[in-house]
PDB file of C-alpha atoms in Angstrom:
ATOM      1  CA  MET F   1       0.000   0.000   0.000  1.00 85.00           C
ATOM      2  CA  THR F   2       1.096   3.568  -0.661  1.00 93.00           C
ATOM      3  CA  LEU F   3       1.615   5.463   2.620  1.00 94.00           C
ATOM      4  CA  ILE F   4       0.405   9.064   2.863  1.00 93.00           C
ATOM      5  CA  GLU F   5       1.322  10.443   6.282  1.00 94.00           C
ATOM      6  CA  ASN F   6       0.651  13.741   8.075  1.00 96.00           C
ATOM      7  CA  LYS F   7      -0.742  15.467   4.994  1.00 91.00           C
ATOM      8  CA  GLU F   8      -3.709  17.835   4.628  1.00 91.00           C
ATOM      9  CA  PHE F   9      -6.206  17.879   1.775  1.00 91.00           C
ATOM     10  CA  GLY F  10      -9.203  20.046   0.929  1.00 87.00           C
ATOM     11  CA  GLY F  11     -11.417  21.113  -1.905  1.00 88.00           C
ATOM     12  CA  GLU F  12     -13.159  18.850  -4.399  1.00 86.00           C
ATOM     13  CA  ARG F  13     -12.123  15.172  -4.715  1.00 88.00           C
ATOM     14  CA  PRO F  14      -8.450  15.413  -3.702  1.00 89.00           C
ATOM     15  CA  LEU F  15      -8.010  11.600  -3.556  1.00 87.00           C
ATOM     16  CA  TYR F  16     -10.569  10.579  -6.148  1.00 88.00           C
ATOM     17  CA  CYS F  17     -10.424   7.067  -7.622  1.00 89.00           C
ATOM     18  CA  GLN F  18      -7.347   6.000  -5.647  1.00 88.00           C
ATOM     19  CA  HIS F  19      -6.654   2.463  -4.431  1.00 90.00           C
ATOM     20  CA  ASP F  20      -4.326   0.649  -2.017  1.00 92.00           C
ATOM     21  CA  LEU F  21      -3.693   3.700   0.180  1.00 93.00           C
ATOM     22  CA  HIS F  22      -2.636   3.864   3.846  1.00 95.00           C
ATOM     23  CA  LEU F  23      -3.639   7.287   5.179  1.00 96.00           C
ATOM     24  CA  LYS F  24      -1.984   8.003   8.530  1.00 96.00           C
ATOM     25  CA  GLY F  25      -2.458  11.254  10.414  1.00 97.00           C
ATOM     26  CA  VAL F  26      -4.186  12.786   7.395  1.00 95.00           C
ATOM     27  CA  THR F  27      -6.708  15.644   7.639  1.00 96.00           C
ATOM     28  CA  ILE F  28      -9.458  16.081   5.056  1.00 93.00           C
ATOM     29  CA  HIS F  29     -10.463  19.757   5.304  1.00 92.00           C
ATOM     30  CA  ALA F  30     -13.562  21.535   3.976  1.00 87.00           C
ATOM     31  CA  GLY F  31     -14.669  20.410   0.555  1.00 83.00           C
ATOM     32  CA  GLU F  32     -16.559  17.486  -0.905  1.00 84.00           C
ATOM     33  CA  SER F  33     -15.892  13.819  -1.663  1.00 87.00           C
ATOM     34  CA  GLY F  34     -12.314  13.709  -0.413  1.00 82.00           C
ATOM     35  CA  ILE F  35     -11.863   9.925  -0.855  1.00 89.00           C
ATOM     36  CA  LYS F  36     -14.503   8.912  -3.392  1.00 88.00           C
ATOM     37  CA  GLU F  37     -14.688   5.880  -5.699  1.00 91.00           C
ATOM     38  CA  CYS F  38     -11.718   4.272  -3.966  1.00 88.00           C
ATOM     39  CA  GLN F  39     -10.680   0.700  -3.116  1.00 92.00           C
ATOM     40  CA  ASN F  40      -8.568  -0.888  -0.378  1.00 95.00           C
ATOM     41  CA  ILE F  41      -8.098   2.143   1.847  1.00 95.00           C
ATOM     42  CA  ARG F  42      -6.763   2.202   5.417  1.00 96.00           C
ATOM     43  CA  CYS F  43      -7.393   5.381   7.432  1.00 96.00           C
ATOM     44  CA  GLU F  44      -5.498   5.594  10.718  1.00 97.00           C
ATOM     45  CA  ASP F  45      -5.474   8.554  13.148  1.00 98.00           C
ATOM     46  CA  CYS F  46      -7.162  10.728  10.536  1.00 97.00           C
ATOM     47  CA  THR F  47      -9.532  13.689  10.894  1.00 97.00           C
ATOM     48  CA  PHE F  48     -12.412  14.301   8.501  1.00 95.00           C
ATOM     49  CA  GLU F  49     -13.938  17.779   8.255  1.00 95.00           C
ATOM     50  CA  GLY F  50     -15.308  18.012   4.698  1.00 91.00           C
ATOM     51  CA  LYS F  51     -18.622  16.584   3.465  1.00 90.00           C
ATOM     52  CA  TYR F  52     -19.092  13.157   1.883  1.00 91.00           C
ATOM     53  CA  PRO F  53     -15.482  11.991   2.327  1.00 89.00           C
ATOM     54  CA  LEU F  54     -15.957   8.223   1.810  1.00 91.00           C
ATOM     55  CA  TRP F  55     -18.600   7.571  -0.814  1.00 91.00           C
ATOM     56  CA  ASN F  56     -18.594   4.600  -3.205  1.00 94.00           C
ATOM     57  CA  THR F  57     -15.623   3.028  -1.458  1.00 93.00           C
ATOM     58  CA  ASP F  58     -14.867  -0.721  -1.358  1.00 95.00           C
ATOM     59  CA  ASN F  59     -12.877  -2.554   1.322  1.00 95.00           C
ATOM     60  CA  PHE F  60     -11.759   0.097   3.784  1.00 94.00           C
ATOM     61  CA  GLN F  61     -10.605   0.318   7.378  1.00 96.00           C
ATOM     62  CA  VAL F  62     -11.028   3.275   9.723  1.00 97.00           C
ATOM     63  CA  HIS F  63      -9.064   3.165  12.985  1.00 98.00           C
ATOM     64  CA  ARG F  64      -8.744   5.837  15.716  1.00 98.00           C
ATOM     65  CA  CYS F  65     -10.220   8.523  13.493  1.00 98.00           C
ATOM     66  CA  THR F  66     -12.496  11.507  14.092  1.00 98.00           C
ATOM     67  CA  PHE F  67     -15.384  12.622  11.898  1.00 96.00           C
ATOM     68  CA  LYS F  68     -16.234  16.222  12.752  1.00 96.00           C
ATOM     69  CA  GLU F  69     -19.828  17.434  12.606  1.00 94.00           C
ATOM     70  CA  THR F  70     -19.117  19.113   9.272  1.00 94.00           C
ATOM     71  CA  ALA F  71     -18.276  15.696   7.760  1.00 93.00           C
ATOM     72  CA  ARG F  72     -21.990  14.914   7.502  1.00 89.00           C
ATOM     73  CA  ALA F  73     -23.198  12.046   5.351  1.00 91.00           C
ATOM     74  CA  ALA F  74     -19.638  10.760   5.363  1.00 91.00           C
ATOM     75  CA  LEU F  75     -20.046   7.111   4.336  1.00 93.00           C
ATOM     76  CA  TRP F  76     -22.660   6.302   1.703  1.00 94.00           C
ATOM     77  CA  TYR F  77     -22.941   3.693  -1.061  1.00 96.00           C
ATOM     78  CA  SER F  78     -19.865   1.849   0.191  1.00 95.00           C
ATOM     79  CA  ARG F  79     -19.017  -1.774   1.015  1.00 96.00           C
ATOM     80  CA  ASN F  80     -16.980  -3.733   3.538  1.00 97.00           C
ATOM     81  CA  LEU F  81     -16.092  -1.283   6.289  1.00 97.00           C
ATOM     82  CA  ASN F  82     -14.193  -2.125   9.484  1.00 98.00           C
ATOM     83  CA  MET F  83     -14.256   0.849  11.893  1.00 98.00           C
ATOM     84  CA  THR F  84     -12.717   0.737  15.396  1.00 98.00           C
ATOM     85  CA  ASP F  85     -11.953   3.194  18.224  1.00 98.00           C
ATOM     86  CA  THR F  86     -13.432   6.098  16.306  1.00 98.00           C
ATOM     87  CA  LEU F  87     -15.356   9.232  17.285  1.00 98.00           C
ATOM     88  CA  VAL F  88     -18.181  10.257  14.960  1.00 97.00           C
ATOM     89  CA  GLU F  89     -19.673  13.707  15.580  1.00 97.00           C
ATOM     90  CA  ALA F  90     -21.407  13.896  12.192  1.00 94.00           C
ATOM     91  CA  PRO F  91     -25.061  12.980  11.502  1.00 94.00           C
ATOM     92  CA  LYS F  92     -26.430  10.863   8.647  1.00 94.00           C
ATOM     93  CA  MET F  93     -23.585   8.373   8.626  1.00 95.00           C
ATOM     94  CA  PHE F  94     -23.740   5.023   6.792  1.00 96.00           C
ATOM     95  CA  ARG F  95     -26.396   5.017   4.075  1.00 95.00           C
ATOM     96  CA  ASP F  96     -27.059   2.323   1.459  1.00 97.00           C
ATOM     97  CA  MET F  97     -24.052   0.270   2.539  1.00 97.00           C
ATOM     98  CA  GLN F  98     -23.276  -3.428   2.853  1.00 97.00           C
ATOM     99  CA  GLY F  99     -20.831  -5.077   5.255  1.00 98.00           C
ATOM    100  CA  ILE F 100     -20.384  -2.723   8.237  1.00 98.00           C
ATOM    101  CA  HIS F 101     -18.402  -3.657  11.356  1.00 98.00           C
ATOM    102  CA  LEU F 102     -18.195  -1.045  14.132  1.00 98.00           C
ATOM    103  CA  GLU F 103     -16.329  -1.758  17.381  1.00 98.00           C
ATOM    104  CA  ARG F 104     -15.665   0.710  20.210  1.00 98.00           C
ATOM    105  CA  VAL F 105     -17.208   3.522  18.193  1.00 98.00           C
ATOM    106  CA  GLU F 106     -18.978   6.557  19.679  1.00 98.00           C
ATOM    107  CA  LEU F 107     -21.566   8.391  17.594  1.00 98.00           C
ATOM    108  CA  THR F 108     -22.441  11.627  19.381  1.00 97.00           C
ATOM    109  CA  ASN F 109     -24.954  12.926  16.822  1.00 96.00           C
ATOM    110  CA  ALA F 110     -26.389   9.781  15.257  1.00 96.00           C
ATOM    111  CA  GLN F 111     -29.519  11.228  13.661  1.00 94.00           C
ATOM    112  CA  GLU F 112     -30.652   9.348  10.565  1.00 95.00           C
ATOM    113  CA  THR F 113     -27.670   7.024  10.784  1.00 96.00           C
ATOM    114  CA  LEU F 114     -27.454   3.527   9.299  1.00 97.00           C
ATOM    115  CA  TRP F 115     -30.299   3.684   6.782  1.00 97.00           C
ATOM    116  CA  HIS F 116     -30.885   1.089   4.083  1.00 97.00           C
ATOM    117  CA  CYS F 117     -27.821  -0.920   5.123  1.00 98.00           C
ATOM    118  CA  ARG F 118     -27.188  -4.674   5.071  1.00 98.00           C
ATOM    119  CA  ASP F 119     -24.953  -6.989   7.089  1.00 98.00           C
ATOM    120  CA  ILE F 120     -24.305  -4.743  10.100  1.00 98.00           C
ATOM    121  CA  ASN F 121     -22.240  -5.790  13.134  1.00 98.00           C
ATOM    122  CA  LEU F 122     -21.955  -3.462  16.144  1.00 98.00           C
ATOM    123  CA  LYS F 123     -19.946  -4.207  19.289  1.00 98.00           C
ATOM    124  CA  ASP F 124     -19.380  -1.799  22.193  1.00 98.00           C
ATOM    125  CA  VAL F 125     -20.989   1.122  20.396  1.00 98.00           C
ATOM    126  CA  LYS F 126     -22.533   4.283  21.892  1.00 98.00           C
ATOM    127  CA  ALA F 127     -25.090   6.267  19.882  1.00 98.00           C
ATOM    128  CA  ASN F 128     -26.508   9.547  21.213  1.00 98.00           C
ATOM    129  CA  ASN F 129     -29.069  11.910  19.682  1.00 97.00           C
ATOM    130  CA  ALA F 130     -29.898   8.923  17.498  1.00 97.00           C
ATOM    131  CA  ASP F 131     -33.415   9.592  16.207  1.00 97.00           C
ATOM    132  CA  TYR F 132     -34.341   7.239  13.371  1.00 96.00           C
ATOM    133  CA  ILE F 133     -31.211   5.109  13.645  1.00 97.00           C
ATOM    134  CA  MET F 134     -31.120   1.861  11.626  1.00 97.00           C
ATOM    135  CA  MET F 135     -34.187   2.259   9.425  1.00 97.00           C
ATOM    136  CA  TYR F 136     -34.873  -0.168   6.577  1.00 98.00           C
ATOM    137  CA  CYS F 137     -31.868  -2.369   7.393  1.00 98.00           C
ATOM    138  CA  ASP F 138     -31.442  -6.121   6.923  1.00 98.00           C
ATOM    139  CA  GLY F 139     -29.096  -8.375   8.884  1.00 98.00           C
ATOM    140  CA  ILE F 140     -28.105  -6.654  12.149  1.00 98.00           C
ATOM    141  CA  GLU F 141     -25.936  -8.223  14.890  1.00 98.00           C
ATOM    142  CA  ILE F 142     -25.413  -6.103  18.032  1.00 98.00           C
ATOM    143  CA  ASN F 143     -23.613  -6.672  21.320  1.00 98.00           C
ATOM    144  CA  ASN F 144     -23.439  -3.931  23.971  1.00 98.00           C
ATOM    145  CA  LEU F 145     -25.098  -0.980  22.283  1.00 98.00           C
ATOM    146  CA  ARG F 146     -25.902   2.107  24.368  1.00 98.00           C
ATOM    147  CA  LEU F 147     -28.610   3.874  22.386  1.00 98.00           C
ATOM    148  CA  TYR F 148     -30.245   7.238  23.170  1.00 98.00           C
ATOM    149  CA  GLY F 149     -32.657   8.344  20.463  1.00 97.00           C
ATOM    150  CA  ASN F 150     -36.202   7.688  19.342  1.00 97.00           C
ATOM    151  CA  TYR F 151     -37.685   5.570  16.540  1.00 97.00           C
ATOM    152  CA  GLY F 152     -34.835   3.044  16.450  1.00 97.00           C
ATOM    153  CA  PHE F 153     -34.827   0.079  14.039  1.00 98.00           C
ATOM    154  CA  GLN F 154     -38.059   0.975  12.270  1.00 97.00           C
ATOM    155  CA  TYR F 155     -38.867  -1.213   9.245  1.00 98.00           C
ATOM    156  CA  SER F 156     -35.712  -3.331   9.688  1.00 98.00           C
ATOM    157  CA  LYS F 157     -35.514  -7.131   9.681  1.00 98.00           C
ATOM    158  CA  ASN F 158     -33.344 -10.052  10.769  1.00 98.00           C
ATOM    159  CA  ILE F 159     -31.971  -8.418  13.924  1.00 98.00           C
ATOM    160  CA  THR F 160     -30.176  -9.892  16.951  1.00 98.00           C
ATOM    161  CA  ILE F 161     -29.359  -7.648  19.930  1.00 98.00           C
ATOM    162  CA  ARG F 162     -27.555  -8.694  23.124  1.00 98.00           C
ATOM    163  CA  ASN F 163     -26.567  -7.005  26.395  1.00 98.00           C
ATOM    164  CA  SER F 164     -27.733  -3.542  25.383  1.00 98.00           C
ATOM    165  CA  ILE F 165     -29.449  -0.470  26.830  1.00 98.00           C
ATOM    166  CA  LEU F 166     -31.949   1.083  24.443  1.00 98.00           C
ATOM    167  CA  HIS F 167     -33.621   4.381  25.344  1.00 97.00           C
ATOM    168  CA  THR F 168     -35.803   4.778  22.274  1.00 96.00           C
ATOM    169  CA  LYS F 169     -39.499   5.645  21.910  1.00 96.00           C
ATOM    170  CA  ASP F 170     -41.391   3.918  19.098  1.00 96.00           C
ATOM    171  CA  ALA F 171     -38.592   1.368  18.684  1.00 97.00           C
ATOM    172  CA  PHE F 172     -38.918  -1.742  16.494  1.00 98.00           C
ATOM    173  CA  TRP F 173     -42.021  -0.500  14.646  1.00 97.00           C
ATOM    174  CA  GLU F 174     -42.815  -2.845  11.772  1.00 97.00           C
ATOM    175  CA  THR F 175     -39.663  -4.868  12.324  1.00 98.00           C
ATOM    176  CA  GLU F 176     -39.522  -8.496  11.228  1.00 98.00           C
ATOM    177  CA  ASN F 177     -37.576 -11.385  12.771  1.00 98.00           C
ATOM    178  CA  CYS F 178     -35.934  -9.584  15.685  1.00 98.00           C
ATOM    179  CA  THR F 179     -34.537 -11.203  18.868  1.00 98.00           C
ATOM    180  CA  VAL F 180     -33.299  -9.204  21.870  1.00 98.00           C
ATOM    181  CA  TYR F 181     -31.431 -10.843  24.769  1.00 98.00           C
ATOM    182  CA  ASN F 182     -30.585  -9.528  28.253  1.00 98.00           C
ATOM    183  CA  SER F 183     -31.331  -5.899  27.482  1.00 98.00           C
ATOM    184  CA  LEU F 184     -33.159  -2.872  28.874  1.00 98.00           C
ATOM    185  CA  ILE F 185     -35.681  -1.381  26.453  1.00 98.00           C
ATOM    186  CA  ASN F 186     -37.018   1.966  27.620  1.00 97.00           C
ATOM    187  CA  GLY F 187     -39.559   3.830  25.504  1.00 94.00           C
ATOM    188  CA  GLU F 188     -43.240   4.317  24.816  1.00 96.00           C
ATOM    189  CA  PHE F 189     -45.160   2.354  22.186  1.00 97.00           C
ATOM    190  CA  LEU F 190     -42.576  -0.392  21.834  1.00 98.00           C
ATOM    191  CA  ALA F 191     -42.652  -2.556  18.709  1.00 98.00           C
ATOM    192  CA  TRP F 192     -46.129  -1.801  17.401  1.00 98.00           C
ATOM    193  CA  ASN F 193     -46.959  -3.680  14.188  1.00 98.00           C
ATOM    194  CA  SER F 194     -43.873  -5.893  14.495  1.00 98.00           C
ATOM    195  CA  ARG F 195     -43.677  -9.482  13.266  1.00 98.00           C
ATOM    196  CA  ASN F 196     -41.794 -12.280  14.998  1.00 98.00           C
ATOM    197  CA  LEU F 197     -40.259 -10.246  17.817  1.00 98.00           C
ATOM    198  CA  HIS F 198     -38.655 -12.411  20.518  1.00 98.00           C
ATOM    199  CA  LEU F 199     -37.566 -10.810  23.812  1.00 98.00           C
ATOM    200  CA  VAL F 200     -35.474 -12.970  26.174  1.00 98.00           C
ATOM    201  CA  CYS F 201     -34.629 -11.852  29.729  1.00 98.00           C
ATOM    202  CA  CYS F 202     -35.342  -8.203  28.892  1.00 98.00           C
ATOM    203  CA  HIS F 203     -36.712  -5.400  31.067  1.00 98.00           C
ATOM    204  CA  ILE F 204     -39.450  -3.251  29.491  1.00 97.00           C
ATOM    205  CA  ARG F 205     -40.219   0.365  30.393  1.00 97.00           C
ATOM    206  CA  GLY F 206     -42.657   2.814  28.825  1.00 96.00           C
ATOM    207  CA  LYS F 207     -46.335   3.188  28.077  1.00 97.00           C
ATOM    208  CA  GLN F 208     -48.409   0.896  25.868  1.00 97.00           C
ATOM    209  CA  PRO F 209     -45.726  -1.591  24.854  1.00 98.00           C
ATOM    210  CA  LEU F 210     -46.044  -4.419  22.362  1.00 98.00           C
ATOM    211  CA  CYS F 211     -49.374  -3.705  20.668  1.00 98.00           C
ATOM    212  CA  TYR F 212     -50.536  -4.864  17.231  1.00 98.00           C
ATOM    213  CA  CYS F 213     -47.782  -7.521  17.182  1.00 98.00           C
ATOM    214  CA  ASP F 214     -47.842 -10.838  15.306  1.00 98.00           C
ATOM    215  CA  GLY F 215     -45.724 -13.747  16.497  1.00 98.00           C
ATOM    216  CA  LEU F 216     -44.621 -11.957  19.674  1.00 98.00           C
ATOM    217  CA  VAL F 217     -42.703 -14.029  22.261  1.00 98.00           C
ATOM    218  CA  LEU F 218     -41.498 -12.864  25.694  1.00 98.00           C
ATOM    219  CA  GLU F 219     -39.351 -15.276  27.664  1.00 97.00           C
ATOM    220  CA  ASN F 220     -38.527 -14.503  31.309  1.00 96.00           C
ATOM    221  CA  CYS F 221     -38.909 -10.759  30.900  1.00 97.00           C
ATOM    222  CA  THR F 222     -39.824  -8.102  33.491  1.00 97.00           C
ATOM    223  CA  PHE F 223     -41.991  -4.983  33.242  1.00 97.00           C
ATOM    224  CA  ASP F 224     -41.520  -1.584  34.872  1.00 96.00           C
ATOM    225  CA  PRO F 225     -44.547  -0.118  36.721  1.00 94.00           C
ATOM    226  CA  ASP F 226     -45.087   2.420  33.895  1.00 94.00           C
ATOM    227  CA  ALA F 227     -45.493  -0.274  31.220  1.00 95.00           C
ATOM    228  CA  ASP F 228     -49.277  -0.103  31.031  1.00 96.00           C
ATOM    229  CA  LEU F 229     -51.966  -1.164  28.538  1.00 97.00           C
ATOM    230  CA  ALA F 230     -49.708  -3.834  27.104  1.00 97.00           C
ATOM    231  CA  PHE F 231     -50.380  -6.277  24.260  1.00 98.00           C
ATOM    232  CA  GLU F 232     -53.427  -4.607  22.714  1.00 98.00           C
ATOM    233  CA  TYR F 233     -54.476  -6.604  19.616  1.00 98.00           C
ATOM    234  CA  SER F 234     -51.309  -8.737  19.766  1.00 98.00           C
ATOM    235  CA  ASP F 235     -50.732 -12.423  19.099  1.00 98.00           C
ATOM    236  CA  VAL F 236     -48.441 -13.168  22.043  1.00 98.00           C
ATOM    237  CA  GLN F 237     -46.772 -15.920  24.049  1.00 98.00           C
ATOM    238  CA  ALA F 238     -45.330 -14.288  27.188  1.00 97.00           C
ATOM    239  CA  THR F 239     -43.730 -15.323  30.455  1.00 97.00           C
ATOM    240  CA  ILE F 240     -43.236 -12.215  32.602  1.00 96.00           C
ATOM    241  CA  ARG F 241     -41.426 -12.560  35.916  1.00 95.00           C
ATOM    242  CA  SER F 242     -42.815  -9.398  37.463  1.00 95.00           C
ATOM    243  CA  HIS F 243     -46.023  -7.501  38.112  1.00 95.00           C
ATOM    244  CA  VAL F 244     -47.761  -6.114  35.011  1.00 96.00           C
ATOM    245  CA  HIS F 245     -49.573  -2.792  35.506  1.00 96.00           C
ATOM    246  CA  SER F 246     -52.274  -3.492  32.911  1.00 97.00           C
ATOM    247  CA  VAL F 247     -53.060  -5.716  29.947  1.00 97.00           C
ATOM    248  CA  LYS F 248     -55.569  -4.617  27.307  1.00 97.00           C
ATOM    249  CA  ASN F 249     -57.380  -6.740  24.733  1.00 98.00           C
ATOM    250  CA  PRO F 250     -54.702  -9.187  23.563  1.00 98.00           C
ATOM    251  CA  ARG F 251     -55.967 -10.953  20.455  1.00 97.00           C
ATOM    252  CA  HIS F 252     -54.542 -14.460  20.826  1.00 98.00           C
ATOM    253  CA  GLY F 253     -51.994 -16.548  22.732  1.00 97.00           C
ATOM    254  CA  SER F 254     -50.964 -16.813  26.366  1.00 98.00           C
ATOM    255  CA  ILE F 255     -49.699 -14.363  29.007  1.00 98.00           C
ATOM    256  CA  ARG F 256     -48.311 -15.553  32.328  1.00 97.00           C
ATOM    257  CA  ALA F 257     -47.085 -13.056  34.945  1.00 96.00           C
ATOM    258  CA  PHE F 258     -46.600 -12.953  38.684  1.00 95.00           C
ATOM    259  CA  SER F 259     -49.482 -10.482  39.122  1.00 95.00           C
ATOM    260  CA  TYR F 260     -51.614  -7.908  37.299  1.00 96.00           C
ATOM    261  CA  GLY F 261     -52.933  -4.498  38.234  1.00 95.00           C
ATOM    262  CA  GLU F 262     -55.751  -4.505  35.663  1.00 96.00           C
ATOM    263  CA  ILE F 263     -56.889  -6.800  32.874  1.00 96.00           C
ATOM    264  CA  ILE F 264     -59.081  -5.012  30.318  1.00 97.00           C
ATOM    265  CA  LEU F 265     -61.165  -7.219  28.037  1.00 96.00           C
ATOM    266  CA  ASP F 266     -63.909  -5.068  26.544  1.00 95.00           C
ATOM    267  CA  GLU F 267     -66.236  -4.923  23.549  1.00 95.00           C
ATOM    268  CA  ASN F 268     -63.406  -3.690  21.310  1.00 95.00           C
ATOM    269  CA  ILE F 269     -61.345  -6.867  21.540  1.00 95.00           C
ATOM    270  CA  LYS F 270     -60.553  -8.485  18.170  1.00 95.00           C
ATOM    271  CA  LEU F 271     -61.098 -12.088  17.191  1.00 95.00           C
ATOM    272  CA  PRO F 272     -60.216 -14.764  17.987  1.00 96.00           C
ATOM    273  CA  ALA F 273     -60.163 -13.095  21.439  1.00 95.00           C
ATOM    274  CA  ASP F 274     -58.887 -16.277  23.094  1.00 96.00           C
ATOM    275  CA  CYS F 275     -55.687 -15.204  24.881  1.00 97.00           C
ATOM    276  CA  ASP F 276     -55.161 -17.033  28.188  1.00 96.00           C
ATOM    277  CA  ILE F 277     -54.058 -14.651  30.946  1.00 96.00           C
ATOM    278  CA  GLU F 278     -52.713 -16.483  33.978  1.00 94.00           C
ATOM    279  CA  ARG F 279     -50.650 -15.997  37.100  1.00 93.00           C
ATOM    280  CA  LEU F 280     -47.324 -17.762  37.381  1.00 87.00           C
ATOM    281  CA  PRO F 281     -47.301 -20.236  40.272  1.00 79.00           C
ATOM    282  CA  TYR F 282     -45.434 -19.061  43.345  1.00 59.00           C
ATOM    283  CA  ASP F 283     -42.811 -21.794  43.014  1.00 59.00           C
ATOM    284  CA  GLU F 284     -41.816 -20.450  39.578  1.00 55.00           C
ATOM    285  CA  LYS F 285     -40.651 -17.182  41.138  1.00 50.00           C
ATOM    286  CA  ALA F 286     -37.409 -18.714  42.335  1.00 44.00           C
TER     287      ALA F 286
END
């Protein structure tokens, strides 16, 4: 690889259509498309300030770099990214990409980030101000995500999340084939209109969770006191190892919890209207 070290570039397309480059300590100043239509690029200890620096790039590594807020929409239409130990201050990162691996990455302004992407792997990632993160994605593997931002994962499918803390209202709307393990999910209106959502050993906070769901499974989960009016019009199989504030008009399935504050089954329930709602036996609390 050709080494370019401690250099500064700006303006329009300064490294356009390059390949097999090792950029070390490089700064991309104001301008557009600094490293566009490139292949086999390694960026190490670099700073990105200009817009759209890494578009249409194949096979690239980004290590210990910083993307300033002005480097918005920095990585679009690219493939096979490995990013580690990097600070991203710019919004609208990662759009229409395939093959994304992020590890020990902090996204401080993650609005509209990771849209229309495929084959995503996140490990030890923090995402703040992350409204509408990961929309319309397919194939997501996550371990230890700290997410703060609403409307996460909408319209995405084939998702596995482990050991994470998700503060996100309206999360998982219209998702398909999603499994979440050992995580805190905090936000109102969780997972409405989802299909095949499976929550294992998760803690749920927020109003009116898990309504209008098909193929919903909860295994050994717990509910916060504010998680009220749950499961309206859902097809659900749930084992909940806590008190549930209220359940309203589940459509079908089985719900088993330690106790209930209120069970609402009224004239608005939808057919087949045959959900079994039971208390867990005392000896199953251990």
